[in-house]
Amino acid sequence: MTKTIGVIGGMGPAATVDFFAKLLAATPAERDQDHLRILIDNNPRVPDRNAAIVGRGESPGPQLAKSARGLERAGADVIVIACNTAHAFGEEIEAAITAPLMSMIDATADAAMARKPSRVGVLAADGCRRAGLYQRAFEARGVEPLFLADELQLDFMQLLYRIKAGDTGDATRLRMEQLATGLNARGAEAVIAACTEVPLVLSADALAVPLISSTDALVARVVAFAIQG
Amino acid sequence: MTKTIGVIGGMGPAATVDFFAKLLAATPAERDQDHLRILIDNNPRVPDRNAAIVGRGESPGPQLAKSARGLERAGADVIVIACNTAHAFGEEIEAAITAPLMSMIDATADAAMARKPSRVGVLAADGCRRAGLYQRAFEARGVEPLFLADELQLDFMQLLYRIKAGDTGDATRLRMEQLATGLNARGAEAVIAACTEVPLVLSADALAVPLISSTDALVARVVAFAIQG
């Protein structure tokens, strides 16, 4: 008997579609009935994570916890969040459920370690950086995380909001590539797409070093967990 | 306050991803918080609808009803099913919930009427045909539905199962186009993609007559309903 995956989504919705599509692609299946049951709460009304973490808005914690509880009640055996920054509220979510919350941060850091890097470049949103999620994950693994310089981080945030508004065009792709390549030039031996909007405009073949997608890392881990039953 | 949409999905999963992506595309939004809350139960373990309708398998009715109830309990204000054939179990689903079940069949037939056809070609799975879903909908609107001849219907069902197995390649696309064009040649003034797998391999520009996608028709209706609040 396989496990049911519960996905807290909507941050943003297009990243949740991408996460859902990749869950299917990662599942060995020939017919509908071979696929996993997946429950999704695409709740884009969750207050802005970045604003809350920098102290400029309502906390999304209670809504994320409620979403997790609803998914568990509907039958989810394991909960995932299709958003890195929202993991800053992980403890509040875990306190609301009995099912395990499988971390996108840990899955991504572990996937990066397969490349044995000593330095990784991390493309992460302001809130995710401010909350120290990847700093702690990589420091625990003896790896130095490199982030964008402040003025480039501003560009990166603008790109994220453009992607959320539906702009995945060439200019957006090119700028994202430049930001990733810049981290590589500073010595990163791998680049981490530490925000689920990044893979919507950046693919591995655009870079000279490995690109570790947080979406792919968590998808691979949770599908393996769910299939094993 | 907008309404929350509950989607009974997984029949098949790729069609549910397509339905989800089109819900987002149909929603006017500049940022995450402008989007609608969407709850999805991607439950591919629902017994085969076609097999059940022809009396060769377990009824999916109880599982569909349970799924609808779960979505309602999690906060859905309106329920939709991202599968035409499953509408054969509509009464059993409606009996399990208090929220409205918005019909894909009615939305699609109404969308077709905007073209004022006297005859429409209907690409529908065996179970959907056997249950008479589109026959009743079009007869009530004074329109004659044309279906595939028996030997072509066998081809169509094989195509659907190929799409469900992930084959959306050129040969599958070409065969689907031929089946649609054949209905057009027999006098159909519009072709109805009356199965949510069809739009995965057939686009409107492949046909000389309008293609009415059941996915698009229901997406447009439910987004309008949810936005109006």
Coordinates of C-alpha atoms in Angstrom, one line a residue:
Chain A
M1 CA 0.0 0.0 0.0
T2 CA 1.6 3.3 -1.1
K3 CA 1.4 6.5 1.0
T4 CA -0.6 9.6 0.2
I5 CA 1.4 12.8 -0.3
G6 CA -0.1 16.1 1.0
V7 CA 1.3 19.2 -0.7
I8 CA 1.0 22.7 0.9
G9 CA 1.1 24.8 -2.3
G10 CA 0.1 28.1 -3.8
M11 CA 3.5 29.8 -3.0
G12 CA 3.3 30.5 -5.9
P13 CA 0.7 28.5 -7.8
A14 CA 2.8 28.0 -11.0
A15 CA 5.5 26.5 -8.8
T16 CA 2.9 24.1 -7.4
V17 CA 1.8 23.0 -10.9
D18 CA 5.5 22.4 -11.6
F19 CA 5.9 20.4 -8.4
F20 CA 2.8 18.4 -9.2
A21 CA 3.9 17.6 -12.8
K22 CA 7.3 16.5 -11.5
L23 CA 5.7 14.2 -8.9
L24 CA 3.9 12.4 -11.7
A25 CA 7.0 12.3 -13.9
A26 CA 9.0 10.8 -11.0
T27 CA 6.4 8.0 -10.5
P28 CA 6.9 4.8 -12.5
A29 CA 3.4 4.3 -14.0
E30 CA 1.8 2.8 -17.1
R31 CA -1.8 3.5 -16.2
D32 CA -3.8 5.8 -13.9
Q33 CA -4.0 3.2 -11.1
D34 CA -0.1 3.0 -10.9
H35 CA 0.1 6.7 -9.8
L36 CA 0.2 8.0 -6.2
R37 CA -2.6 9.7 -4.5
I38 CA -1.6 13.3 -4.0
L39 CA -3.6 15.9 -2.1
I40 CA -2.9 19.5 -2.9
D41 CA -3.9 22.6 -1.0
N42 CA -3.1 25.4 -3.4
N43 CA -3.6 28.3 -1.0
P44 CA -2.1 31.4 -2.5
R45 CA -3.9 33.6 0.1
V46 CA -1.2 32.6 2.6
P47 CA 0.3 35.9 3.8
D48 CA 3.6 36.8 2.0
R49 CA 6.4 34.8 3.6
N50 CA 9.2 37.3 2.8
A51 CA 7.3 40.3 4.2
A52 CA 6.5 38.4 7.4
I53 CA 10.1 37.3 8.0
V54 CA 11.4 40.8 7.7
G55 CA 8.7 41.9 10.1
R56 CA 6.5 43.8 7.6
G57 CA 3.4 41.6 7.6
E58 CA 1.2 39.0 9.1
S59 CA 2.7 35.6 9.9
P60 CA 1.7 32.8 7.4
G61 CA 2.3 30.3 10.2
P62 CA -1.2 29.7 11.3
Q63 CA -2.6 29.3 7.8
L64 CA 0.2 26.9 6.8
A65 CA -0.5 24.9 10.0
K66 CA -4.2 24.8 9.1
S67 CA -3.4 23.7 5.6
A68 CA -1.2 20.9 6.9
R69 CA -3.9 19.8 9.3
G70 CA -6.6 19.8 6.5
L71 CA -4.4 17.7 4.3
E72 CA -3.7 15.2 7.1
R73 CA -7.4 15.0 7.9
A74 CA -8.1 14.3 4.2
G75 CA -5.7 11.4 4.2
A76 CA -2.2 12.6 3.7
D77 CA 0.5 10.3 5.3
V78 CA 3.3 12.7 4.7
I79 CA 3.3 16.5 4.2
V80 CA 5.5 18.6 1.9
I81 CA 5.6 22.3 1.2
A82 CA 6.3 23.4 -2.4
C83 CA 8.1 26.5 -1.2
N84 CA 11.5 26.9 0.5
T85 CA 10.8 30.1 2.4
A86 CA 7.7 28.7 4.1
H87 CA 10.0 26.2 5.8
A88 CA 10.8 29.0 8.2
F89 CA 7.5 28.2 9.8
G90 CA 8.2 24.4 9.9
E91 CA 8.0 24.0 13.6
E92 CA 4.6 25.7 13.8
I93 CA 3.4 23.3 11.0
E94 CA 4.9 20.2 12.6
A95 CA 3.2 21.1 15.9
A96 CA -0.2 20.9 14.2
I97 CA 0.1 17.5 12.6
T98 CA 1.1 13.9 13.5
A99 CA 2.2 13.0 9.9
P100 CA 5.9 13.8 9.2
L101 CA 6.7 17.1 7.4
M102 CA 9.4 16.1 4.9
S103 CA 11.8 19.0 4.5
M104 CA 12.7 20.5 1.1
I105 CA 15.7 22.1 2.7
D106 CA 17.2 18.8 3.9
A107 CA 16.3 17.0 0.7
T108 CA 18.0 19.7 -1.4
A109 CA 21.2 19.9 0.8
D110 CA 21.5 16.1 0.7
A111 CA 21.1 16.1 -3.1
A112 CA 23.8 18.8 -3.4
M113 CA 26.2 16.6 -1.2
A114 CA 26.1 13.9 -3.9
R115 CA 28.3 16.3 -5.9
K116 CA 30.8 16.7 -2.9
P117 CA 31.1 20.5 -3.3
S118 CA 33.1 22.6 -0.8
R119 CA 31.2 25.7 -1.8
V120 CA 27.6 26.1 -3.2
G121 CA 25.8 29.1 -4.6
V122 CA 22.3 29.5 -3.2
L123 CA 19.6 31.3 -5.1
A124 CA 17.1 31.9 -2.3
A125 CA 14.4 34.5 -1.5
D126 CA 15.0 37.2 1.1
G127 CA 12.9 35.4 3.8
C128 CA 14.6 32.1 3.2
R129 CA 18.0 33.8 3.6
R130 CA 16.9 35.9 6.6
A131 CA 15.6 32.7 8.3
G132 CA 19.0 31.0 7.8
L133 CA 17.5 27.8 6.4
Y134 CA 20.2 27.0 3.9
Q135 CA 23.0 28.5 6.0
R136 CA 22.2 26.0 8.8
A137 CA 21.7 23.1 6.4
F138 CA 25.1 23.6 4.6
E139 CA 27.1 24.5 7.7
A140 CA 25.9 21.2 9.3
R141 CA 27.3 19.4 6.2
G142 CA 30.6 21.3 6.2
V143 CA 29.9 23.2 3.0
E144 CA 30.2 27.0 2.5
P145 CA 27.0 28.6 1.1
L146 CA 27.5 31.7 -1.1
F147 CA 24.6 34.1 -1.6
L148 CA 24.0 36.9 -4.1
A149 CA 25.5 40.3 -3.2
D150 CA 22.8 42.7 -1.9
E151 CA 22.2 44.6 -5.1
L152 CA 21.9 41.4 -7.1
Q153 CA 19.5 40.0 -4.4
L154 CA 17.2 42.9 -5.2
D155 CA 17.2 41.9 -8.9
F156 CA 16.6 38.3 -7.9
M157 CA 13.5 39.3 -5.8
Q158 CA 12.1 41.3 -8.7
L159 CA 12.6 38.3 -11.0
L160 CA 10.7 36.1 -8.5
Y161 CA 7.8 38.5 -8.4
R162 CA 7.9 38.7 -12.3
I163 CA 7.7 34.9 -12.5
K164 CA 4.8 34.9 -10.0
A165 CA 3.0 37.4 -12.3
G166 CA 3.4 34.9 -15.2
D167 CA 6.5 36.3 -16.9
T168 CA 8.8 33.4 -17.8
G169 CA 10.0 35.0 -21.0
D170 CA 13.5 35.2 -22.5
A171 CA 14.6 38.4 -20.6
T172 CA 13.6 36.8 -17.2
R173 CA 15.4 33.5 -18.2
L174 CA 18.6 35.4 -19.3
R175 CA 18.7 37.5 -16.1
M176 CA 18.3 34.3 -13.9
E177 CA 21.1 32.6 -15.8
Q178 CA 23.4 35.6 -15.2
L179 CA 22.7 35.5 -11.5
A180 CA 23.4 31.8 -11.3
T181 CA 26.6 32.1 -13.5
G182 CA 27.8 34.9 -11.2
L183 CA 27.7 32.6 -8.2
N184 CA 29.6 30.0 -10.2
A185 CA 32.2 32.7 -11.1
R186 CA 32.7 33.4 -7.4
G187 CA 33.7 29.8 -6.8
A188 CA 30.4 27.9 -6.3
E189 CA 30.9 24.3 -7.5
A190 CA 27.1 23.8 -7.7
V191 CA 24.2 26.2 -7.8
I192 CA 21.1 25.6 -5.7
A193 CA 17.7 26.6 -7.0
A194 CA 16.5 27.2 -3.5
C195 CA 13.2 28.8 -4.5
T196 CA 10.5 26.8 -6.4
E197 CA 10.1 29.7 -8.9
V198 CA 13.7 29.3 -10.1
P199 CA 13.2 26.0 -12.1
L200 CA 10.4 27.7 -14.0
V201 CA 13.0 29.8 -15.8
L202 CA 16.4 28.1 -15.2
S203 CA 17.4 24.7 -16.5
A204 CA 20.6 22.7 -15.7
D205 CA 21.9 23.0 -19.3
A206 CA 22.3 26.8 -18.9
L207 CA 25.1 26.3 -16.4
A208 CA 28.6 25.0 -16.4
V209 CA 28.2 23.5 -12.9
P210 CA 25.5 21.3 -11.6
L211 CA 22.1 22.9 -10.8
I212 CA 20.4 21.3 -7.8
S213 CA 16.7 22.0 -8.0
S214 CA 14.9 22.0 -4.6
T215 CA 11.8 20.9 -6.4
D216 CA 13.5 17.9 -8.0
A217 CA 15.3 17.0 -4.7
L218 CA 12.1 16.9 -2.6
V219 CA 10.1 15.2 -5.4
A220 CA 12.6 12.4 -5.6
R221 CA 12.6 11.9 -1.9
V222 CA 8.9 12.0 -1.3
V223 CA 8.0 9.8 -4.2
A224 CA 10.6 7.2 -3.0
F225 CA 9.0 7.4 0.5
A226 CA 5.5 7.1 -0.8
I227 CA 6.1 4.2 -3.2
Q228 CA 7.9 2.1 -0.5
G229 CA 4.5 2.2 1.3
Chain B
M1 CA -14.3 36.9 -0.7
T2 CA -13.7 34.4 -3.5
K3 CA -14.8 30.8 -3.4
T4 CA -12.5 27.8 -3.0
I5 CA -12.6 25.3 -5.8
G6 CA -12.4 21.5 -5.0
V7 CA -11.1 19.3 -7.8
I8 CA -11.7 15.6 -7.9
G9 CA -8.7 14.5 -10.1
G10 CA -6.3 11.7 -10.9
M11 CA -8.4 10.4 -13.9
G12 CA -5.8 10.7 -15.2
P13 CA -3.2 12.6 -13.3
A14 CA -1.7 14.4 -16.4
A15 CA -5.2 15.6 -17.3
T16 CA -5.5 17.0 -13.7
V17 CA -2.2 18.9 -14.0
D18 CA -3.5 20.3 -17.3
F19 CA -6.8 21.3 -15.6
F20 CA -4.9 22.9 -12.7
A21 CA -2.6 24.9 -15.0
K22 CA -5.6 26.1 -17.0
L23 CA -7.4 27.2 -13.8
L24 CA -4.3 29.4 -13.0
A25 CA -4.1 30.7 -16.6
A26 CA -7.8 31.7 -16.5
T27 CA -7.5 33.6 -13.2
P28 CA -6.6 37.3 -13.6
A29 CA -3.6 37.6 -11.2
E30 CA -0.4 39.7 -10.8
R31 CA 0.8 38.1 -7.5
D32 CA 0.3 34.9 -5.5
Q33 CA -2.4 36.5 -3.4
D34 CA -4.6 37.3 -6.4
H35 CA -5.0 33.6 -7.2
L36 CA -7.8 31.3 -6.1
R37 CA -7.6 28.7 -3.4
I38 CA -7.8 25.3 -5.2
L39 CA -8.0 22.0 -3.4
I40 CA -7.1 18.9 -5.4
D41 CA -7.6 15.3 -4.6
N42 CA -5.5 13.6 -7.3
N43 CA -6.7 10.1 -6.6
P44 CA -5.7 7.8 -9.5
R45 CA -6.6 4.7 -7.5
V46 CA -10.3 5.3 -8.2
P47 CA -11.5 2.2 -10.0
D48 CA -11.5 2.4 -13.8
R49 CA -14.7 4.3 -14.9
N50 CA -15.0 2.7 -18.3
A51 CA -14.7 -0.8 -17.0
A52 CA -17.3 -0.2 -14.3
I53 CA -19.8 1.3 -16.7
V54 CA -19.6 -1.7 -19.0
G55 CA -20.1 -3.9 -16.0
R56 CA -16.5 -5.3 -15.9
G57 CA -15.3 -3.8 -12.6
E58 CA -15.9 -2.2 -9.2
S59 CA -17.9 1.0 -9.2
P60 CA -15.8 4.2 -8.6
G61 CA -18.9 5.9 -7.1
P62 CA -18.1 5.4 -3.4
Q63 CA -14.5 6.6 -3.8
L64 CA -15.6 9.6 -5.9
A65 CA -18.2 10.5 -3.2
K66 CA -15.6 10.2 -0.5
S67 CA -13.2 12.4 -2.4
A68 CA -15.9 15.1 -2.8
R69 CA -16.7 14.9 0.9
G70 CA -13.0 15.3 1.8
L71 CA -12.6 18.3 -0.4
E72 CA -15.7 19.9 1.1
R73 CA -14.5 19.2 4.6
A74 CA -11.2 20.8 3.7
G75 CA -13.0 24.0 2.6
A76 CA -14.2 23.6 -1.0
D77 CA -17.2 25.8 -1.8
V78 CA -17.8 24.1 -5.2
I79 CA -16.7 20.7 -6.5
V80 CA -15.6 19.9 -10.0
I81 CA -14.4 16.6 -11.6
A82 CA -11.5 16.8 -14.0
C83 CA -12.9 13.8 -15.9
N84 CA -16.0 13.5 -18.2
T85 CA -16.7 9.8 -17.7
A86 CA -16.8 10.1 -13.9
H87 CA -19.9 12.3 -14.3
A88 CA -21.8 9.1 -14.8
F89 CA -21.5 8.9 -11.0
G90 CA -22.7 12.5 -10.5
E91 CA -25.8 11.7 -8.5
E92 CA -23.9 9.5 -6.0
I93 CA -21.3 12.3 -5.6
E94 CA -24.0 15.0 -5.1
A95 CA -25.7 12.9 -2.5
A96 CA -22.5 13.0 -0.4
I97 CA -22.0 16.8 -0.3
T98 CA -23.8 20.0 0.3
A99 CA -21.6 22.2 -2.0
P100 CA -22.7 22.3 -5.6
L101 CA -21.1 19.9 -8.1
M102 CA -20.5 22.0 -11.2
S103 CA -21.0 19.8 -14.3
M104 CA -18.3 19.5 -17.0
I105 CA -20.9 18.1 -19.4
D106 CA -23.2 21.1 -19.0
A107 CA -20.4 23.6 -19.2
T108 CA -19.1 21.9 -22.4
A109 CA -22.5 21.6 -24.1
D110 CA -23.2 25.3 -23.3
A111 CA -19.8 26.3 -24.7
A112 CA -20.5 24.4 -27.9
M113 CA -23.9 26.2 -28.3
A114 CA -22.1 29.6 -28.6
R115 CA -21.1 28.3 -32.1
K116 CA -24.8 27.5 -32.9
P117 CA -24.0 24.1 -34.4
S118 CA -26.7 21.7 -35.6
R119 CA -24.4 18.7 -35.4
V120 CA -21.4 18.2 -33.2
G121 CA -18.7 15.5 -33.2
V122 CA -18.0 14.0 -29.8
L123 CA -14.7 12.4 -28.8
A124 CA -15.7 10.6 -25.7
A125 CA -14.5 7.5 -23.8
D126 CA -16.6 4.3 -23.9
G127 CA -18.0 4.8 -20.4
C128 CA -19.0 8.4 -21.1
R129 CA -20.8 7.2 -24.3
R130 CA -22.4 4.2 -22.7
A131 CA -23.7 6.5 -19.8
G132 CA -25.3 8.8 -22.5
L133 CA -23.9 11.9 -20.9
Y134 CA -23.4 14.0 -24.0
Q135 CA -26.3 12.4 -25.9
R136 CA -28.7 13.8 -23.2
A137 CA -26.9 17.1 -23.0
F138 CA -27.0 17.8 -26.7
E139 CA -30.5 16.3 -27.3
A140 CA -31.8 18.7 -24.7
R141 CA -30.2 21.6 -26.7
G142 CA -31.6 20.4 -30.0
V143 CA -28.2 19.4 -31.4
E144 CA -27.3 16.1 -33.0
P145 CA -24.2 14.4 -31.5
L146 CA -22.1 12.3 -33.8
F147 CA -19.8 9.7 -32.3
L148 CA -16.9 7.6 -33.8
A149 CA -17.8 4.4 -35.6
D150 CA -17.1 1.3 -33.5
E151 CA -13.7 0.4 -35.0
L152 CA -12.5 4.0 -34.7
Q153 CA -13.8 4.1 -31.1
L154 CA -11.5 1.2 -30.3
D155 CA -8.5 3.2 -31.7
F156 CA -9.6 6.2 -29.6
M157 CA -9.7 4.1 -26.4
Q158 CA -6.2 2.8 -27.2
L159 CA -5.0 6.4 -27.7
L160 CA -6.4 7.4 -24.3
Y161 CA -4.6 4.6 -22.6
R162 CA -1.4 5.6 -24.4
I163 CA -1.8 9.2 -23.3
K164 CA -2.3 8.0 -19.7
A165 CA 0.9 6.0 -20.0
G166 CA 2.7 9.3 -20.9
D167 CA 2.8 9.0 -24.7
T168 CA 1.9 12.4 -26.1
G169 CA 4.2 12.1 -29.1
D170 CA 3.7 12.9 -32.8
A171 CA 2.1 9.6 -33.8
T172 CA -0.5 9.9 -31.0
R173 CA -1.2 13.5 -31.9
L174 CA -1.6 12.7 -35.6
R175 CA -4.0 9.8 -34.9
M176 CA -6.1 12.0 -32.6
E177 CA -6.3 14.7 -35.3
Q178 CA -7.4 12.1 -37.9
L179 CA -10.2 10.9 -35.6
A180 CA -11.4 14.5 -35.0
T181 CA -11.1 15.4 -38.7
G182 CA -13.2 12.3 -39.6
L183 CA -16.1 13.6 -37.4
N184 CA -15.8 16.9 -39.2
A185 CA -15.9 15.1 -42.6
R186 CA -19.2 13.4 -41.5
G187 CA -20.8 16.8 -41.0
A188 CA -19.8 17.9 -37.5
E189 CA -19.7 21.7 -37.3
A190 CA -17.7 21.6 -34.1
V191 CA -15.7 18.8 -32.4
I192 CA -16.0 18.3 -28.6
A193 CA -12.9 17.1 -26.7
A194 CA -15.2 15.2 -24.3
C195 CA -12.4 13.5 -22.5
T196 CA -9.8 15.5 -20.5
E197 CA -6.9 13.4 -22.1
V198 CA -7.8 14.8 -25.5
P199 CA -6.5 18.4 -25.1
L200 CA -3.1 16.9 -24.1
V201 CA -2.6 15.9 -27.7
L202 CA -5.1 17.9 -29.8
S203 CA -5.2 21.7 -30.2
A204 CA -7.8 23.9 -31.9
D205 CA -5.4 24.9 -34.7
A206 CA -5.3 21.3 -36.0
L207 CA -8.9 21.4 -37.1
A208 CA -10.9 23.3 -39.7
V209 CA -13.9 23.6 -37.3
P210 CA -14.0 24.8 -33.7
L211 CA -12.7 22.5 -31.1
I212 CA -14.6 22.7 -27.8
S213 CA -12.4 21.5 -24.9
S214 CA -14.3 20.2 -21.9
T215 CA -11.4 21.2 -19.8
D216 CA -11.5 24.9 -21.0
A217 CA -15.3 25.0 -20.7
L218 CA -15.4 23.9 -17.1
V219 CA -12.4 26.0 -16.1
A220 CA -13.9 29.1 -17.5
R221 CA -17.2 28.5 -15.7
V222 CA -15.8 27.6 -12.3
V223 CA -13.2 30.4 -12.3
A224 CA -16.0 32.9 -13.1
F225 CA -18.1 31.4 -10.3
A226 CA -15.2 31.4 -7.8
I227 CA -14.1 35.0 -8.6
Q228 CA -17.6 36.4 -8.2
G229 CA -17.4 35.2 -4.6

